[in-house]
Amino acid sequence: MYRLTCIECGREWDDEHYTCECGGLLEVRLNLDEIEVDFRLDGQNITVWKYRSLLPVKINPVTLREGGTPLYRAEKLEKEIGVRRVYVKHEGLNPSGSFKDRGMTVGVTKAIELGKKAVACASTGNTSASMAMYAAKAGINAYVLLPAGKVALGKVAQALMHGAKVIGIKGNFDDALRIVREVCGKEGLYLLNSVNPFRPEGQKTIAFEIADEIGVPDRVVLPVGNAGNISAIYKGFRELYELGIIDAMPKMTGIQAEGAAPIYRAFKERRDYIEPVENPETVATAIRIGNPVNARKALRAIYDTDGVAEIVSDGEIIEAQKLLAAKEGIGVEPASAASVAGLRKLADRGMIDPDETIVCVVTGNLLKDPETVVKVCGEPVTVEASVEAVLEVMKS
Ligand SMILES: *Cc1c(COP(=O)(O)O)cnc(C)c1O
Ligand SMILES: [Zn+2]
């Protein structure tokens, strides 16, 4: 049904591997002419596993009913930004509150298929929350490496409560990933970061779901950290295109935080490789990554679709987070709002045709990061337990 192929040298590997001897990442290449697609893009019964015929697993999935997230028309955003049609896909409404669940349902299923007894990852938070949840469902052990003190509270809470062994390291995400890759190699743990080629397979269903509900938009905008998701969504559209199910590709548009923007810089200079950022920093901790492992795939996705990469400041991110929450009723964590902040910036600069149909993917739930909310909005006012005192505040 598929081959696991090195994206750099083309060498093929079995399912146990995630990187090639040459150091290149592996990618699942489906044998599209052999596959019998058994779903229709009719907008019905949308979940990750509706698209099972394009997912490379052989056993019954480990699932918590991920996917099928709402795709909202965002009319207030349209007015605010000056674009005709803007949709927001709320990935924060997945079981663990982020799109990572799409990758984990496939990744943990693959771990079981391969007979693994334990999984591991480095994480800026959401990967660990999701992996812990699916490992719990599957009944296997989970080990998590986090950059100590740099992970939003809700995410740590999830990883802990779902029973993962959580280890904070005195370093950043890039350090954590380097260490966990080595530990997995030594100890035979199954690595579930997005270097794992099966995780993006789950995440590509974001593309399938968008196409299922509204067809192919002109543009898909999303935050970019380790760059797995933009590569995965591109791959999803690409497969539908090659199967003849759709007849156009959306412009893949990646938004990075100013302080963690190696892909944006590569794009600016039209390079197909990145120069890592030494000390990435941003309020959007989910994309606080200086050396994105999927950079080559992501740049390919952007160049191949005539897309763009853009940066936004922390201030612009928080402003977009507030806009989504207060005007659209869509509560997201800071990183997610980068997509909307980026769209706004591109539109302001005239880099987007106002007639475009655009989908912003918002990646994680507001509840993930309550501490940032309190910093931004302040604590609620406390008064005496009397009608007078309450009215006084209401009217002030
Ligand atoms: C993981 C994550 C991202 C970044 O996705 P990449 O695939 O690493 O680019 C963005 N937002 C949220 C909420 C995430 O959890
Ligand atoms: Zn290779």
mmCIF file of C-alpha atoms and ligand atoms in Angstrom:
data_model
loop_
_atom_site.group_PDB
_atom_site.id
_atom_site.type_symbol
_atom_site.label_atom_id
_atom_site.label_comp_id
_atom_site.label_asym_id
_atom_site.label_seq_id
_atom_site.Cartn_x
_atom_site.Cartn_y
_atom_site.Cartn_z
ATOM 1 C CA MET A 1 0.000 0.000 0.000
ATOM 2 C CA TYR A 2 2.937 2.353 0.647
ATOM 3 C CA ARG A 3 6.698 2.727 0.709
ATOM 4 C CA LEU A 4 8.695 4.490 3.400
ATOM 5 C CA THR A 5 11.114 6.617 1.408
ATOM 6 C CA CYS A 6 13.954 8.992 2.329
ATOM 7 C CA ILE A 7 13.067 12.499 1.126
ATOM 8 C CA GLU A 8 16.741 13.243 0.433
ATOM 9 C CA CYS A 9 18.191 10.144 -1.293
ATOM 10 C CA GLY A 10 15.124 8.064 -2.127
ATOM 11 C CA ARG A 11 16.287 4.967 -0.254
ATOM 12 C CA GLU A 12 13.471 2.794 1.117
ATOM 13 C CA TRP A 13 13.161 1.573 4.717
ATOM 14 C CA ASP A 14 10.853 -0.637 6.770
ATOM 15 C CA ASP A 15 8.299 0.679 9.289
ATOM 16 C CA GLU A 16 10.736 0.496 12.223
ATOM 17 C CA HIS A 17 12.791 3.430 10.917
ATOM 18 C CA TYR A 18 12.153 7.176 11.034
ATOM 19 C CA THR A 19 15.318 8.494 9.481
ATOM 20 C CA CYS A 20 17.613 7.373 6.683
ATOM 21 C CA GLU A 21 21.273 6.514 7.014
ATOM 22 C CA CYS A 22 21.968 9.758 5.138
ATOM 23 C CA GLY A 23 20.175 11.691 7.923
ATOM 24 C CA GLY A 24 17.148 12.506 5.737
ATOM 25 C CA LEU A 25 13.589 12.213 7.006
ATOM 26 C CA LEU A 26 11.379 9.425 5.767
ATOM 27 C CA GLU A 27 8.024 9.958 4.149
ATOM 28 C CA VAL A 28 5.134 7.604 3.520
ATOM 29 C CA ARG A 29 4.551 7.371 -0.233
ATOM 30 C CA LEU A 30 1.201 5.773 -0.947
ATOM 31 C CA ASN A 31 0.907 3.581 -4.034
ATOM 32 C CA LEU A 32 -1.947 5.694 -5.271
ATOM 33 C CA ASP A 33 -2.744 3.589 -8.346
ATOM 34 C CA GLU A 34 -3.266 0.476 -6.206
ATOM 35 C CA ILE A 35 -5.381 2.076 -3.506
ATOM 36 C CA GLU A 36 -9.132 1.818 -3.553
ATOM 37 C CA VAL A 37 -10.481 5.044 -2.114
ATOM 38 C CA ASP A 38 -13.631 4.083 -0.231
ATOM 39 C CA PHE A 39 -14.855 7.507 0.905
ATOM 40 C CA ARG A 40 -16.590 10.359 -0.838
ATOM 41 C CA LEU A 41 -16.099 14.052 -0.167
ATOM 42 C CA ASP A 42 -19.768 14.573 0.641
ATOM 43 C CA GLY A 43 -19.399 16.458 3.922
ATOM 44 C CA GLN A 44 -20.828 13.509 5.872
ATOM 45 C CA ASN A 45 -19.476 11.684 8.942
ATOM 46 C CA ILE A 46 -16.201 13.533 9.002
ATOM 47 C CA THR A 47 -13.538 12.045 11.325
ATOM 48 C CA VAL A 48 -9.892 11.070 10.880
ATOM 49 C CA TRP A 49 -10.792 7.450 10.219
ATOM 50 C CA LYS A 50 -13.292 8.221 7.465
ATOM 51 C CA TYR A 51 -10.134 8.438 5.334
ATOM 52 C CA ARG A 52 -8.690 5.140 6.494
ATOM 53 C CA SER A 53 -8.149 3.949 2.936
ATOM 54 C CA LEU A 54 -5.421 6.619 2.653
ATOM 55 C CA LEU A 55 -3.898 5.943 6.084
ATOM 56 C CA PRO A 56 -0.968 3.490 6.323
ATOM 57 C CA VAL A 57 -2.104 1.225 9.157
ATOM 58 C CA LYS A 58 -3.012 -2.448 9.138
ATOM 59 C CA ILE A 59 -4.775 -2.951 12.501
ATOM 60 C CA ASN A 60 -7.837 -1.480 14.171
ATOM 61 C CA PRO A 61 -6.969 2.055 15.251
ATOM 62 C CA VAL A 62 -6.389 3.328 18.763
ATOM 63 C CA THR A 63 -8.953 6.113 18.604
ATOM 64 C CA LEU A 64 -10.631 8.681 20.855
ATOM 65 C CA ARG A 65 -12.795 10.077 18.025
ATOM 66 C CA GLU A 66 -10.376 12.709 16.826
ATOM 67 C CA GLY A 67 -10.941 14.991 13.884
ATOM 68 C CA GLY A 68 -14.287 16.180 12.545
ATOM 69 C CA THR A 69 -13.495 19.592 14.022
ATOM 70 C CA PRO A 70 -15.737 22.555 13.178
ATOM 71 C CA LEU A 71 -14.923 24.730 10.203
ATOM 72 C CA TYR A 72 -16.518 28.058 11.096
ATOM 73 C CA ARG A 73 -17.270 30.849 8.680
ATOM 74 C CA ALA A 74 -15.761 33.906 10.399
ATOM 75 C CA GLU A 75 -17.762 36.872 9.186
ATOM 76 C CA LYS A 76 -16.455 39.353 11.711
ATOM 77 C CA LEU A 77 -12.897 38.439 10.815
ATOM 78 C CA GLU A 78 -13.722 38.916 7.150
ATOM 79 C CA LYS A 79 -14.852 42.469 7.824
ATOM 80 C CA GLU A 80 -11.975 43.171 10.151
ATOM 81 C CA ILE A 81 -9.362 41.837 7.736
ATOM 82 C CA GLY A 82 -10.996 42.800 4.444
ATOM 83 C CA VAL A 83 -11.087 39.389 2.779
ATOM 84 C CA ARG A 84 -14.254 37.955 1.261
ATOM 85 C CA ARG A 85 -14.323 34.462 2.715
ATOM 86 C CA VAL A 86 -12.483 33.362 5.846
ATOM 87 C CA TYR A 87 -13.034 30.052 7.591
ATOM 88 C CA VAL A 88 -11.490 28.983 10.856
ATOM 89 C CA LYS A 89 -10.876 25.299 11.515
ATOM 90 C CA HIS A 90 -10.905 24.825 15.280
ATOM 91 C CA GLU A 91 -8.419 22.070 16.000
ATOM 92 C CA GLY A 92 -8.635 22.976 19.672
ATOM 93 C CA LEU A 93 -11.782 20.845 19.781
ATOM 94 C CA ASN A 94 -9.940 17.551 19.346
ATOM 95 C CA PRO A 95 -9.965 15.122 22.324
ATOM 96 C CA SER A 96 -6.810 16.491 23.981
ATOM 97 C CA GLY A 97 -7.398 20.013 22.659
ATOM 98 C CA SER A 98 -4.984 20.191 19.722
ATOM 99 C CA PHE A 99 -4.448 18.831 16.203
ATOM 100 C CA LYS A 100 -1.701 16.576 17.585
ATOM 101 C CA ASP A 101 -4.430 13.976 18.242
ATOM 102 C CA ARG A 102 -4.710 13.333 14.513
ATOM 103 C CA GLY A 103 -1.074 12.343 14.381
ATOM 104 C CA MET A 104 -1.198 10.399 17.616
ATOM 105 C CA THR A 105 -4.157 8.208 16.716
ATOM 106 C CA VAL A 106 -2.117 7.014 13.723
ATOM 107 C CA GLY A 107 1.268 7.075 15.511
ATOM 108 C CA VAL A 108 0.148 5.108 18.566
ATOM 109 C CA THR A 109 -1.737 2.668 16.349
ATOM 110 C CA LYS A 110 1.529 2.119 14.475
ATOM 111 C CA ALA A 111 3.356 1.603 17.791
ATOM 112 C CA ILE A 112 0.898 -1.168 18.667
ATOM 113 C CA GLU A 113 1.146 -2.644 15.176
ATOM 114 C CA LEU A 114 4.932 -2.829 15.615
ATOM 115 C CA GLY A 115 4.555 -4.451 19.039
ATOM 116 C CA LYS A 116 6.056 -1.525 20.976
ATOM 117 C CA LYS A 117 5.519 -1.408 24.732
ATOM 118 C CA ALA A 118 6.481 2.257 25.219
ATOM 119 C CA VAL A 119 6.431 5.558 23.345
ATOM 120 C CA ALA A 120 8.391 8.780 23.861
ATOM 121 C CA CYS A 121 8.563 12.345 22.643
ATOM 122 C CA ALA A 122 10.064 15.760 23.195
ATOM 123 C CA SER A 123 7.396 18.400 23.305
ATOM 124 C CA THR A 124 6.519 22.056 23.654
ATOM 125 C CA GLY A 125 3.446 20.627 25.418
ATOM 126 C CA ASN A 126 0.672 19.493 23.109
ATOM 127 C CA THR A 127 2.494 16.512 21.647
ATOM 128 C CA SER A 128 3.080 15.211 25.168
ATOM 129 C CA ALA A 129 -0.534 15.785 26.238
ATOM 130 C CA SER A 130 -1.807 13.963 23.184
ATOM 131 C CA MET A 131 0.717 11.132 23.309
ATOM 132 C CA ALA A 132 0.004 10.536 27.004
ATOM 133 C CA MET A 133 -3.723 10.309 26.259
ATOM 134 C CA TYR A 134 -3.396 7.828 23.397
ATOM 135 C CA ALA A 135 -0.770 5.769 25.225
ATOM 136 C CA ALA A 136 -3.231 5.526 28.119
ATOM 137 C CA LYS A 137 -5.968 4.361 25.754
ATOM 138 C CA ALA A 138 -3.610 1.800 24.216
ATOM 139 C CA GLY A 139 -2.253 0.625 27.581
ATOM 140 C CA ILE A 140 1.427 1.327 26.908
ATOM 141 C CA ASN A 141 3.999 3.465 28.728
ATOM 142 C CA ALA A 142 4.709 7.078 27.761
ATOM 143 C CA TYR A 143 7.874 9.122 28.390
ATOM 144 C CA VAL A 144 7.917 12.863 27.817
ATOM 145 C CA LEU A 145 10.787 15.389 27.697
ATOM 146 C CA LEU A 146 9.814 19.037 28.130
ATOM 147 C CA PRO A 147 11.809 22.281 28.216
ATOM 148 C CA ALA A 148 11.491 22.980 31.970
ATOM 149 C CA GLY A 149 9.433 26.069 32.806
ATOM 150 C CA LYS A 150 8.492 26.743 29.179
ATOM 151 C CA VAL A 151 5.392 24.615 28.760
ATOM 152 C CA ALA A 152 1.864 25.952 29.273
ATOM 153 C CA LEU A 153 0.272 24.626 32.457
ATOM 154 C CA GLY A 154 -2.745 22.885 30.914
ATOM 155 C CA LYS A 155 -0.503 20.732 28.743
ATOM 156 C CA VAL A 156 1.719 19.578 31.604
ATOM 157 C CA ALA A 157 -1.428 18.810 33.595
ATOM 158 C CA GLN A 158 -2.687 16.533 30.821
ATOM 159 C CA ALA A 159 0.582 14.650 30.390
ATOM 160 C CA LEU A 160 0.769 14.058 34.151
ATOM 161 C CA MET A 161 -2.836 13.003 34.665
ATOM 162 C CA HIS A 162 -2.850 10.623 31.690
ATOM 163 C CA GLY A 163 0.040 8.861 33.344
ATOM 164 C CA ALA A 164 3.134 9.758 31.320
ATOM 165 C CA LYS A 165 6.549 9.931 32.953
ATOM 166 C CA VAL A 166 7.238 13.653 32.559
ATOM 167 C CA ILE A 167 10.823 14.909 32.616
ATOM 168 C CA GLY A 168 11.715 18.616 32.461
ATOM 169 C CA ILE A 169 15.134 19.372 31.005
ATOM 170 C CA LYS A 170 17.169 22.521 31.530
ATOM 171 C CA GLY A 171 17.245 23.427 27.862
ATOM 172 C CA ASN A 172 14.893 24.280 25.007
ATOM 173 C CA PHE A 173 12.729 22.083 22.771
ATOM 174 C CA ASP A 174 15.519 21.513 20.274
ATOM 175 C CA ASP A 175 17.719 20.122 23.065
ATOM 176 C CA ALA A 176 14.886 17.900 24.279
ATOM 177 C CA LEU A 177 14.345 16.492 20.798
ATOM 178 C CA ARG A 178 18.030 15.767 20.295
ATOM 179 C CA ILE A 179 18.158 13.892 23.619
ATOM 180 C CA VAL A 180 14.949 11.916 23.153
ATOM 181 C CA ARG A 181 16.037 10.781 19.679
ATOM 182 C CA GLU A 182 19.198 9.363 21.173
ATOM 183 C CA VAL A 183 17.385 7.754 24.119
ATOM 184 C CA CYS A 184 14.848 6.121 21.790
ATOM 185 C CA GLY A 185 17.654 4.729 19.651
ATOM 186 C CA LYS A 186 19.382 3.279 22.716
ATOM 187 C CA GLU A 187 16.333 1.932 24.560
ATOM 188 C CA GLY A 188 14.059 0.807 21.745
ATOM 189 C CA LEU A 189 11.285 3.255 22.652
ATOM 190 C CA TYR A 190 9.001 4.301 19.811
ATOM 191 C CA LEU A 191 9.583 7.978 19.002
ATOM 192 C CA LEU A 192 6.423 9.968 18.330
ATOM 193 C CA ASN A 193 7.739 13.385 17.368
ATOM 194 C CA SER A 194 6.918 14.554 13.877
ATOM 195 C CA VAL A 195 10.178 13.045 12.582
ATOM 196 C CA ASN A 196 8.082 9.893 12.843
ATOM 197 C CA PRO A 197 6.656 9.508 9.321
ATOM 198 C CA PHE A 198 3.309 8.152 10.505
ATOM 199 C CA ARG A 199 2.314 11.177 12.539
ATOM 200 C CA PRO A 200 1.984 13.512 9.541
ATOM 201 C CA GLU A 201 -0.155 10.812 7.932
ATOM 202 C CA GLY A 202 -2.786 11.445 10.583
ATOM 203 C CA GLN A 203 -2.379 15.193 10.375
ATOM 204 C CA LYS A 204 -2.911 15.255 6.606
ATOM 205 C CA THR A 205 -6.597 14.535 7.337
ATOM 206 C CA ILE A 206 -6.962 18.266 8.089
ATOM 207 C CA ALA A 207 -6.681 18.720 4.321
ATOM 208 C CA PHE A 208 -9.160 15.923 3.654
ATOM 209 C CA GLU A 209 -11.682 17.435 6.042
ATOM 210 C CA ILE A 210 -11.392 20.915 4.553
ATOM 211 C CA ALA A 211 -11.843 19.537 1.033
ATOM 212 C CA ASP A 212 -14.723 17.392 2.277
ATOM 213 C CA GLU A 213 -16.591 20.367 3.702
ATOM 214 C CA ILE A 214 -15.905 23.265 1.326
ATOM 215 C CA GLY A 215 -13.745 21.963 -1.506
ATOM 216 C CA VAL A 216 -10.283 23.404 -2.119
ATOM 217 C CA PRO A 217 -9.760 26.886 -0.664
ATOM 218 C CA ASP A 218 -7.378 29.341 -2.322
ATOM 219 C CA ARG A 219 -5.191 29.449 0.738
ATOM 220 C CA VAL A 220 -4.563 27.610 4.013
ATOM 221 C CA VAL A 221 -2.882 29.617 6.773
ATOM 222 C CA LEU A 222 -1.364 28.029 9.861
ATOM 223 C CA PRO A 223 1.234 28.521 12.583
ATOM 224 C CA VAL A 224 4.577 26.842 11.996
ATOM 225 C CA GLY A 225 6.851 25.502 14.701
ATOM 226 C CA ASN A 226 8.517 22.190 13.961
ATOM 227 C CA ALA A 227 6.805 22.437 10.567
ATOM 228 C CA GLY A 228 5.195 19.002 10.621
ATOM 229 C CA ASN A 229 1.662 20.238 10.230
ATOM 230 C CA ILE A 230 2.151 22.458 7.199
ATOM 231 C CA SER A 231 3.990 19.605 5.487
ATOM 232 C CA ALA A 232 1.255 17.162 6.429
ATOM 233 C CA ILE A 233 -1.625 19.333 5.212
ATOM 234 C CA TYR A 234 0.203 19.929 1.941
ATOM 235 C CA LYS A 235 0.676 16.176 1.569
ATOM 236 C CA GLY A 236 -3.029 15.609 2.148
ATOM 237 C CA PHE A 237 -4.079 18.016 -0.588
ATOM 238 C CA ARG A 238 -1.350 16.650 -2.869
ATOM 239 C CA GLU A 239 -2.660 13.092 -2.537
ATOM 240 C CA LEU A 240 -6.234 14.148 -3.325
ATOM 241 C CA TYR A 241 -4.868 16.058 -6.316
ATOM 242 C CA GLU A 242 -2.871 13.118 -7.603
ATOM 243 C CA LEU A 243 -5.879 10.856 -7.177
ATOM 244 C CA GLY A 244 -7.904 13.253 -9.319
ATOM 245 C CA ILE A 245 -10.343 13.903 -6.471
ATOM 246 C CA ILE A 246 -9.552 17.636 -6.444
ATOM 247 C CA ASP A 247 -8.244 19.790 -9.281
ATOM 248 C CA ALA A 248 -6.332 22.575 -7.520
ATOM 249 C CA MET A 249 -3.936 23.106 -4.614
ATOM 250 C CA PRO A 250 -4.267 25.806 -1.936
ATOM 251 C CA LYS A 251 -1.408 28.213 -1.347
ATOM 252 C CA MET A 252 0.286 26.930 1.805
ATOM 253 C CA THR A 253 0.926 29.895 4.068
ATOM 254 C CA GLY A 254 3.083 29.410 7.164
ATOM 255 C CA ILE A 255 3.215 31.906 10.031
ATOM 256 C CA GLN A 256 6.060 31.989 12.515
ATOM 257 C CA ALA A 257 6.678 34.040 15.650
ATOM 258 C CA GLU A 258 9.217 36.811 15.156
ATOM 259 C CA GLY A 259 11.555 35.303 17.758
ATOM 260 C CA ALA A 260 11.470 31.786 16.275
ATOM 261 C CA ALA A 261 11.402 32.231 12.516
ATOM 262 C CA PRO A 262 14.023 30.144 10.676
ATOM 263 C CA ILE A 263 11.566 29.086 7.970
ATOM 264 C CA TYR A 264 10.451 32.639 7.323
ATOM 265 C CA ARG A 265 14.106 33.662 6.932
ATOM 266 C CA ALA A 266 14.819 30.832 4.528
ATOM 267 C CA PHE A 267 11.732 31.793 2.533
ATOM 268 C CA LYS A 268 12.813 35.438 2.362
ATOM 269 C CA GLU A 269 16.066 34.381 0.750
ATOM 270 C CA ARG A 270 14.429 31.674 -1.338
ATOM 271 C CA ARG A 271 16.595 29.020 0.287
ATOM 272 C CA ASP A 272 15.481 25.382 0.589
ATOM 273 C CA TYR A 273 17.269 24.907 3.911
ATOM 274 C CA ILE A 274 17.165 26.772 7.223
ATOM 275 C CA GLU A 275 19.749 28.278 9.496
ATOM 276 C CA PRO A 276 18.701 27.338 13.041
ATOM 277 C CA VAL A 277 17.765 30.098 15.499
ATOM 278 C CA GLU A 278 19.915 29.755 18.647
ATOM 279 C CA ASN A 279 17.575 30.949 21.431
ATOM 280 C CA PRO A 280 14.001 30.972 20.120
ATOM 281 C CA GLU A 281 11.599 33.072 22.177
ATOM 282 C CA THR A 282 7.871 33.838 21.922
ATOM 283 C CA VAL A 283 4.695 33.954 24.014
ATOM 284 C CA ALA A 284 3.409 31.279 21.635
ATOM 285 C CA THR A 285 5.263 28.421 23.344
ATOM 286 C CA ALA A 286 3.890 25.780 20.969
ATOM 287 C CA ILE A 287 5.949 27.296 18.148
ATOM 288 C CA ARG A 288 8.989 28.259 20.211
ATOM 289 C CA ILE A 289 11.299 26.166 18.034
ATOM 290 C CA GLY A 290 14.621 27.229 16.517
ATOM 291 C CA ASN A 291 15.553 24.171 14.483
ATOM 292 C CA PRO A 292 12.421 22.719 12.881
ATOM 293 C CA VAL A 293 13.075 19.140 11.754
ATOM 294 C CA ASN A 294 10.503 19.270 8.958
ATOM 295 C CA ALA A 295 11.851 22.502 7.479
ATOM 296 C CA ARG A 296 12.745 20.972 4.105
ATOM 297 C CA LYS A 297 9.297 19.474 3.673
ATOM 298 C CA ALA A 298 7.650 22.726 4.751
ATOM 299 C CA LEU A 299 9.639 24.881 2.341
ATOM 300 C CA ARG A 300 8.795 22.473 -0.453
ATOM 301 C CA ALA A 301 5.105 22.809 0.447
ATOM 302 C CA ILE A 302 5.304 26.609 0.349
ATOM 303 C CA TYR A 303 7.326 26.889 -2.875
ATOM 304 C CA ASP A 304 5.336 24.230 -4.689
ATOM 305 C CA THR A 305 1.995 25.959 -4.047
ATOM 306 C CA ASP A 306 3.169 29.541 -4.563
ATOM 307 C CA GLY A 307 2.521 30.125 -0.862
ATOM 308 C CA VAL A 308 4.337 32.395 1.572
ATOM 309 C CA ALA A 309 5.942 32.452 5.001
ATOM 310 C CA GLU A 310 5.393 35.436 7.270
ATOM 311 C CA ILE A 311 6.259 36.486 10.812
ATOM 312 C CA VAL A 312 4.170 38.105 13.531
ATOM 313 C CA SER A 313 5.111 39.713 16.832
ATOM 314 C CA ASP A 314 3.920 38.504 20.228
ATOM 315 C CA GLY A 315 1.726 41.612 20.407
ATOM 316 C CA GLU A 316 0.076 40.757 17.091
ATOM 317 C CA ILE A 317 -0.449 37.174 18.253
ATOM 318 C CA ILE A 318 -2.201 38.234 21.470
ATOM 319 C CA GLU A 319 -4.322 40.753 19.603
ATOM 320 C CA ALA A 320 -5.474 38.050 17.180
ATOM 321 C CA GLN A 321 -6.142 35.678 20.077
ATOM 322 C CA LYS A 322 -8.417 38.307 21.639
ATOM 323 C CA LEU A 323 -10.116 39.021 18.333
ATOM 324 C CA LEU A 324 -10.946 35.350 17.767
ATOM 325 C CA ALA A 325 -12.205 34.925 21.319
ATOM 326 C CA ALA A 326 -14.178 38.146 21.661
ATOM 327 C CA LYS A 327 -15.597 38.496 18.132
ATOM 328 C CA GLU A 328 -15.984 34.925 16.935
ATOM 329 C CA GLY A 329 -16.370 32.916 20.136
ATOM 330 C CA ILE A 330 -13.335 30.836 19.222
ATOM 331 C CA GLY A 331 -11.011 30.271 22.171
ATOM 332 C CA VAL A 332 -7.464 29.332 21.190
ATOM 333 C CA GLU A 333 -3.994 29.314 22.703
ATOM 334 C CA PRO A 334 -1.476 31.948 21.532
ATOM 335 C CA ALA A 335 0.331 29.848 18.878
ATOM 336 C CA SER A 336 -2.972 29.136 17.149
ATOM 337 C CA ALA A 337 -3.746 32.807 16.825
ATOM 338 C CA ALA A 338 -0.548 33.299 14.832
ATOM 339 C CA SER A 339 -2.458 32.091 11.764
ATOM 340 C CA VAL A 340 -5.030 34.863 12.064
ATOM 341 C CA ALA A 341 -2.391 37.455 12.984
ATOM 342 C CA GLY A 342 -0.427 36.426 9.901
ATOM 343 C CA LEU A 343 -3.449 36.582 7.628
ATOM 344 C CA ARG A 344 -4.201 40.060 8.866
ATOM 345 C CA LYS A 345 -0.638 41.227 8.245
ATOM 346 C CA LEU A 346 -0.548 39.761 4.730
ATOM 347 C CA ALA A 347 -3.907 41.345 3.903
ATOM 348 C CA ASP A 348 -2.799 44.732 5.292
ATOM 349 C CA ARG A 349 0.226 44.614 3.023
ATOM 350 C CA GLY A 350 -1.841 43.808 -0.027
ATOM 351 C CA MET A 351 -0.290 40.368 -0.386
ATOM 352 C CA ILE A 352 -3.653 38.627 -0.505
ATOM 353 C CA ASP A 353 -6.362 38.915 -3.101
ATOM 354 C CA PRO A 354 -9.538 40.028 -1.243
ATOM 355 C CA ASP A 355 -11.543 37.560 -3.326
ATOM 356 C CA GLU A 356 -9.713 34.553 -1.970
ATOM 357 C CA THR A 357 -11.362 31.836 0.082
ATOM 358 C CA ILE A 358 -9.087 31.289 3.056
ATOM 359 C CA VAL A 359 -8.937 28.696 5.793
ATOM 360 C CA CYS A 360 -7.060 29.563 8.973
ATOM 361 C CA VAL A 361 -6.167 26.511 10.989
ATOM 362 C CA VAL A 362 -6.229 27.302 14.693
ATOM 363 C CA THR A 363 -4.273 24.575 16.324
ATOM 364 C CA GLY A 364 -4.909 24.427 20.085
ATOM 365 C CA ASN A 365 -7.501 25.232 22.738
ATOM 366 C CA LEU A 366 -7.650 28.336 24.927
ATOM 367 C CA LEU A 367 -7.689 26.161 28.080
ATOM 368 C CA LYS A 368 -4.172 24.957 27.345
ATOM 369 C CA ASP A 369 -2.557 28.166 28.517
ATOM 370 C CA PRO A 370 -4.543 29.860 31.309
ATOM 371 C CA GLU A 371 -1.442 31.628 32.655
ATOM 372 C CA THR A 372 -1.012 33.735 29.527
ATOM 373 C CA VAL A 373 -4.697 34.650 29.663
ATOM 374 C CA VAL A 374 -4.378 35.945 33.219
ATOM 375 C CA LYS A 375 -1.283 37.941 32.220
ATOM 376 C CA VAL A 376 -3.090 39.454 29.259
ATOM 377 C CA CYS A 377 -6.586 39.988 30.692
ATOM 378 C CA GLY A 378 -5.797 40.387 34.394
ATOM 379 C CA GLU A 379 -7.518 38.648 37.322
ATOM 380 C CA PRO A 380 -11.280 39.066 37.765
ATOM 381 C CA VAL A 381 -12.446 41.840 40.094
ATOM 382 C CA THR A 382 -13.476 40.655 43.576
ATOM 383 C CA VAL A 383 -16.145 42.552 45.597
ATOM 384 C CA GLU A 384 -18.294 42.145 48.714
ATOM 385 C CA ALA A 385 -21.167 39.656 48.352
ATOM 386 C CA SER A 386 -23.864 42.293 47.856
ATOM 387 C CA VAL A 387 -26.070 43.472 44.995
ATOM 388 C CA GLU A 388 -24.825 47.045 45.426
ATOM 389 C CA ALA A 389 -21.178 46.104 45.150
ATOM 390 C CA VAL A 390 -21.819 43.991 42.040
ATOM 391 C CA LEU A 391 -23.867 46.748 40.365
ATOM 392 C CA GLU A 392 -21.170 49.252 41.097
ATOM 393 C CA VAL A 393 -18.621 47.166 39.205
ATOM 394 C CA MET A 394 -21.021 46.408 36.345
ATOM 395 C CA LYS A 395 -21.627 50.095 35.786
ATOM 396 C CA SER A 396 -18.016 51.175 36.083
HETATM 397 C C1 LIG B 1 2.461 21.650 17.633
HETATM 398 C C2 LIG B 1 1.717 22.921 17.545
HETATM 399 C C3 LIG B 1 1.983 23.885 16.555
HETATM 400 C C4 LIG B 1 3.105 23.734 15.583
HETATM 401 O O1 LIG B 1 2.944 22.674 14.691
HETATM 402 P P1 LIG B 1 4.221 22.120 13.899
HETATM 403 O O2 LIG B 1 3.751 20.919 13.242
HETATM 404 O O3 LIG B 1 5.261 21.860 14.947
HETATM 405 O O4 LIG B 1 4.641 23.207 12.972
HETATM 406 C C5 LIG B 1 1.205 25.013 16.500
HETATM 407 N N1 LIG B 1 0.223 25.231 17.394
HETATM 408 C C6 LIG B 1 -0.063 24.347 18.370
HETATM 409 C C7 LIG B 1 -1.166 24.645 19.321
HETATM 410 C C8 LIG B 1 0.667 23.166 18.467
HETATM 411 O O5 LIG B 1 0.379 22.312 19.454
HETATM 412 ZN ZN ZN B 2 18.572 9.075 2.592
#
